mmCIF file of C-alpha atoms in Angstrom:
data_model
loop_
_atom_site.group_PDB
_atom_site.id
_atom_site.type_symbol
_atom_site.label_atom_id
_atom_site.label_comp_id
_atom_site.label_asym_id
_atom_site.label_seq_id
_atom_site.Cartn_x
_atom_site.Cartn_y
_atom_site.Cartn_z
ATOM 1 C CA MET A 1020 -219.160 36.590 -85.624
ATOM 2 C CA CYS A 1021 -218.787 38.377 -88.952
ATOM 3 C CA ARG A 1022 -220.632 41.664 -89.370
ATOM 4 C CA LEU A 1023 -222.686 42.144 -92.520
ATOM 5 C CA GLY A 1024 -220.669 45.186 -93.583
ATOM 6 C CA GLU A 1025 -217.433 43.269 -93.331
ATOM 7 C CA LEU A 1026 -218.875 40.348 -95.263
ATOM 8 C CA ALA A 1027 -220.002 42.745 -98.018
ATOM 9 C CA ARG A 1028 -216.531 44.302 -98.054
ATOM 10 C CA LEU A 1029 -214.814 40.918 -98.278
ATOM 11 C CA THR A 1030 -217.012 39.679 -101.119
ATOM 12 C CA GLY A 1031 -217.494 42.957 -102.933
ATOM 13 C CA HIS A 1032 -221.237 42.275 -103.028
ATOM 14 C CA PRO A 1033 -224.138 43.274 -100.781
ATOM 15 C CA VAL A 1034 -225.396 40.742 -98.250
ATOM 16 C CA ARG A 1035 -228.927 39.555 -98.955
ATOM 17 C CA SER A 1036 -231.156 37.777 -96.480
ATOM 18 C CA GLU A 1037 -234.526 38.410 -98.111
ATOM 19 C CA TYR A 1038 -236.038 37.826 -101.520
ATOM 20 C CA LYS A 1039 -235.712 40.596 -104.085
ATOM 21 C CA MET A 1040 -238.781 41.971 -105.822
ATOM 22 C CA PRO A 1041 -239.508 40.823 -109.382
ATOM 23 C CA GLY A 1042 -237.859 43.190 -111.809
ATOM 24 C CA GLU A 1043 -235.131 44.215 -109.361
ATOM 25 C CA PRO A 1044 -231.653 43.516 -110.670
ATOM 26 C CA ASP A 1045 -229.751 40.611 -109.169
ATOM 27 C CA VAL A 1046 -226.734 42.081 -107.382
ATOM 28 C CA TRP A 1047 -224.952 38.754 -107.008
ATOM 29 C CA PRO A 1048 -222.751 37.202 -109.682
ATOM 30 C CA LYS A 1049 -223.512 33.679 -110.894
ATOM 31 C CA ALA A 1050 -222.324 31.227 -108.241
ATOM 32 C CA ASP A 1051 -219.609 28.680 -109.022
ATOM 33 C CA VAL A 1052 -220.682 26.628 -106.004
ATOM 34 C CA ILE A 1053 -223.025 26.973 -103.037
ATOM 35 C CA ALA A 1054 -221.984 25.847 -99.546
ATOM 36 C CA VAL A 1055 -224.750 25.327 -96.984
ATOM 37 C CA ALA A 1056 -223.357 24.912 -93.488
ATOM 38 C CA PRO A 1057 -224.243 24.364 -90.799
ATOM 39 C CA ALA A 1058 -227.575 23.163 -92.177
ATOM 40 C CA THR A 1059 -230.190 22.735 -89.457
ATOM 41 C CA PHE A 1060 -232.757 19.949 -89.173
ATOM 42 C CA ASN A 1061 -235.371 22.397 -90.455
ATOM 43 C CA THR A 1062 -233.236 23.538 -93.403
ATOM 44 C CA VAL A 1063 -232.450 19.985 -94.556
ATOM 45 C CA ASN A 1064 -236.076 18.853 -94.363
ATOM 46 C CA SER A 1065 -237.577 22.016 -95.863
ATOM 47 C CA TRP A 1066 -235.094 21.972 -98.719
ATOM 48 C CA ALA A 1067 -235.682 18.314 -99.564
ATOM 49 C CA LEU A 1068 -239.446 18.855 -99.522
ATOM 50 C CA GLY A 1069 -239.228 22.028 -101.615
ATOM 51 C CA LEU A 1070 -240.681 24.232 -98.881
ATOM 52 C CA THR A 1071 -239.049 27.557 -99.670
ATOM 53 C CA HIS A 1072 -240.526 29.558 -96.813
ATOM 54 C CA ASP A 1073 -237.244 31.306 -96.108
ATOM 55 C CA PHE A 1074 -234.587 32.945 -98.230
ATOM 56 C CA VAL A 1075 -231.742 30.453 -97.748
ATOM 57 C CA VAL A 1076 -233.881 27.429 -98.608
ATOM 58 C CA GLY A 1077 -235.215 29.275 -101.651
ATOM 59 C CA VAL A 1078 -231.695 30.034 -102.882
ATOM 60 C CA VAL A 1079 -230.458 26.456 -102.537
ATOM 61 C CA ALA A 1080 -233.637 24.932 -103.973
ATOM 62 C CA GLU A 1081 -233.259 27.166 -107.015
ATOM 63 C CA GLY A 1082 -229.552 26.338 -107.153
ATOM 64 C CA ILE A 1083 -230.399 22.682 -107.811
ATOM 65 C CA GLY A 1084 -232.546 23.693 -110.771
ATOM 66 C CA LYS A 1085 -229.821 25.992 -112.099
ATOM 67 C CA GLY A 1086 -227.266 23.171 -111.976
ATOM 68 C CA ILE A 1087 -225.009 24.950 -109.500
ATOM 69 C CA PRO A 1088 -222.833 22.481 -107.548
ATOM 70 C CA ILE A 1089 -223.985 22.422 -103.929
ATOM 71 C CA VAL A 1090 -222.118 21.160 -100.884
ATOM 72 C CA ALA A 1091 -224.019 20.918 -97.602
ATOM 73 C CA MET A 1092 -223.188 19.771 -94.112
ATOM 74 C CA PRO A 1093 -225.876 19.456 -91.479
ATOM 75 C CA CYS A 1094 -225.385 20.158 -87.823
ATOM 76 C CA VAL A 1095 -228.002 18.195 -85.931
ATOM 77 C CA ASN A 1096 -228.035 16.165 -82.760
ATOM 78 C CA SER A 1097 -228.690 12.437 -82.515
ATOM 79 C CA ALA A 1098 -232.257 12.963 -81.273
ATOM 80 C CA TYR A 1099 -233.246 14.901 -84.404
ATOM 81 C CA VAL A 1100 -231.845 12.273 -86.748
ATOM 82 C CA GLN A 1101 -234.147 9.679 -85.198
ATOM 83 C CA HIS A 1102 -237.032 11.387 -87.007
ATOM 84 C CA ARG A 1103 -237.678 9.308 -90.139
ATOM 85 C CA GLN A 1104 -237.990 12.367 -92.364
ATOM 86 C CA PHE A 1105 -234.387 13.394 -91.789
ATOM 87 C CA GLU A 1106 -232.880 10.301 -93.453
ATOM 88 C CA ARG A 1107 -235.430 10.608 -96.269
ATOM 89 C CA SER A 1108 -234.391 14.217 -96.759
ATOM 90 C CA VAL A 1109 -230.701 13.309 -96.811
ATOM 91 C CA ALA A 1110 -231.385 10.644 -99.449
ATOM 92 C CA GLU A 1111 -233.558 13.004 -101.506
ATOM 93 C CA LEU A 1112 -230.977 15.794 -101.544
ATOM 94 C CA ARG A 1113 -228.238 13.355 -102.517
ATOM 95 C CA ALA A 1114 -230.473 12.011 -105.314
ATOM 96 C CA MET A 1115 -230.806 15.602 -106.593
ATOM 97 C CA GLY A 1116 -227.024 15.894 -106.790
ATOM 98 C CA VAL A 1117 -226.284 17.709 -103.541
ATOM 99 C CA GLN A 1118 -222.988 16.640 -101.992
ATOM 100 C CA LEU A 1119 -224.233 16.147 -98.443
ATOM 101 C CA LEU A 1120 -221.394 15.710 -95.959
ATOM 102 C CA TYR A 1121 -223.182 13.664 -93.337
ATOM 103 C CA GLY A 1122 -222.152 10.463 -91.614
ATOM 104 C CA GLU A 1123 -218.795 8.809 -92.202
ATOM 105 C CA GLY A 1124 -216.414 11.433 -93.592
ATOM 106 C CA GLY A 1125 -218.781 14.282 -92.750
ATOM 107 C CA PHE A 1126 -220.759 15.576 -89.813
ATOM 108 C CA VAL A 1127 -221.532 12.942 -87.194
ATOM 109 C CA PRO A 1128 -224.369 13.903 -84.816
ATOM 110 C CA ASN A 1129 -223.647 14.335 -81.142
ATOM 111 C CA GLN A 1130 -225.911 13.745 -78.169
ATOM 112 C CA PRO A 1131 -228.480 16.487 -77.401
ATOM 113 C CA GLY A 1132 -226.871 19.252 -75.384
ATOM 114 C CA GLN A 1133 -223.365 18.042 -76.228
ATOM 115 C CA GLY A 1134 -222.736 20.302 -79.222
ATOM 116 C CA LYS A 1135 -219.246 21.590 -79.837
ATOM 117 C CA PRO A 1136 -219.690 24.571 -82.183
ATOM 118 C CA LYS A 1137 -215.976 25.362 -82.199
ATOM 119 C CA GLU A 1138 -215.297 21.855 -83.504
ATOM 120 C CA PHE A 1139 -217.645 22.045 -86.509
ATOM 121 C CA PRO A 1140 -215.601 20.593 -89.415
ATOM 122 C CA TRP A 1141 -215.540 23.716 -91.593
ATOM 123 C CA GLY A 1142 -212.475 22.436 -93.423
ATOM 124 C CA LEU A 1143 -214.463 19.538 -94.882
ATOM 125 C CA VAL A 1144 -217.096 21.923 -96.256
ATOM 126 C CA LEU A 1145 -214.543 24.322 -97.715
ATOM 127 C CA ASP A 1146 -212.461 21.534 -99.267
ATOM 128 C CA ALA A 1147 -215.573 19.964 -100.835
ATOM 129 C CA ALA A 1148 -216.727 23.338 -102.178
ATOM 130 C CA GLU A 1149 -213.314 23.982 -103.686
ATOM 131 C CA GLY A 1150 -213.324 20.513 -105.224
ATOM 132 C CA ALA A 1151 -216.788 21.061 -106.670
ATOM 133 C CA THR A 1152 -215.571 24.106 -108.582
ATOM 134 C CA ARG A 1153 -212.951 21.987 -110.347
ATOM 135 C CA THR A 1154 -215.393 19.421 -111.756
#
């Protein structure tokens, strides 16, 4: 697991996990692309519904409005995807221009309790993000 200090050192920018106060300077440069992975059931649904109750969902919801290319890959089990809202949320995010890597060619849900975190297809997310910066 990456430590926050090391992440700040690698990027050259402070790590933020909370909203800044109005009037405070933005310490991040303009993003070329945003990658959201692994996106949980809650993140996907909150984001699609515009419920920005946490920092990450707020950043990506605003990113859509700013026209920043966004690549997302959920990591959910097959029980969660049976909830009707999940497929609606996937469709809504795709309609808003989010490149959602889910299903064939992306993340395929596993059975509950059968997760394989070490096998999460990070390469697909990184390749899609790199491709999004070229368009």
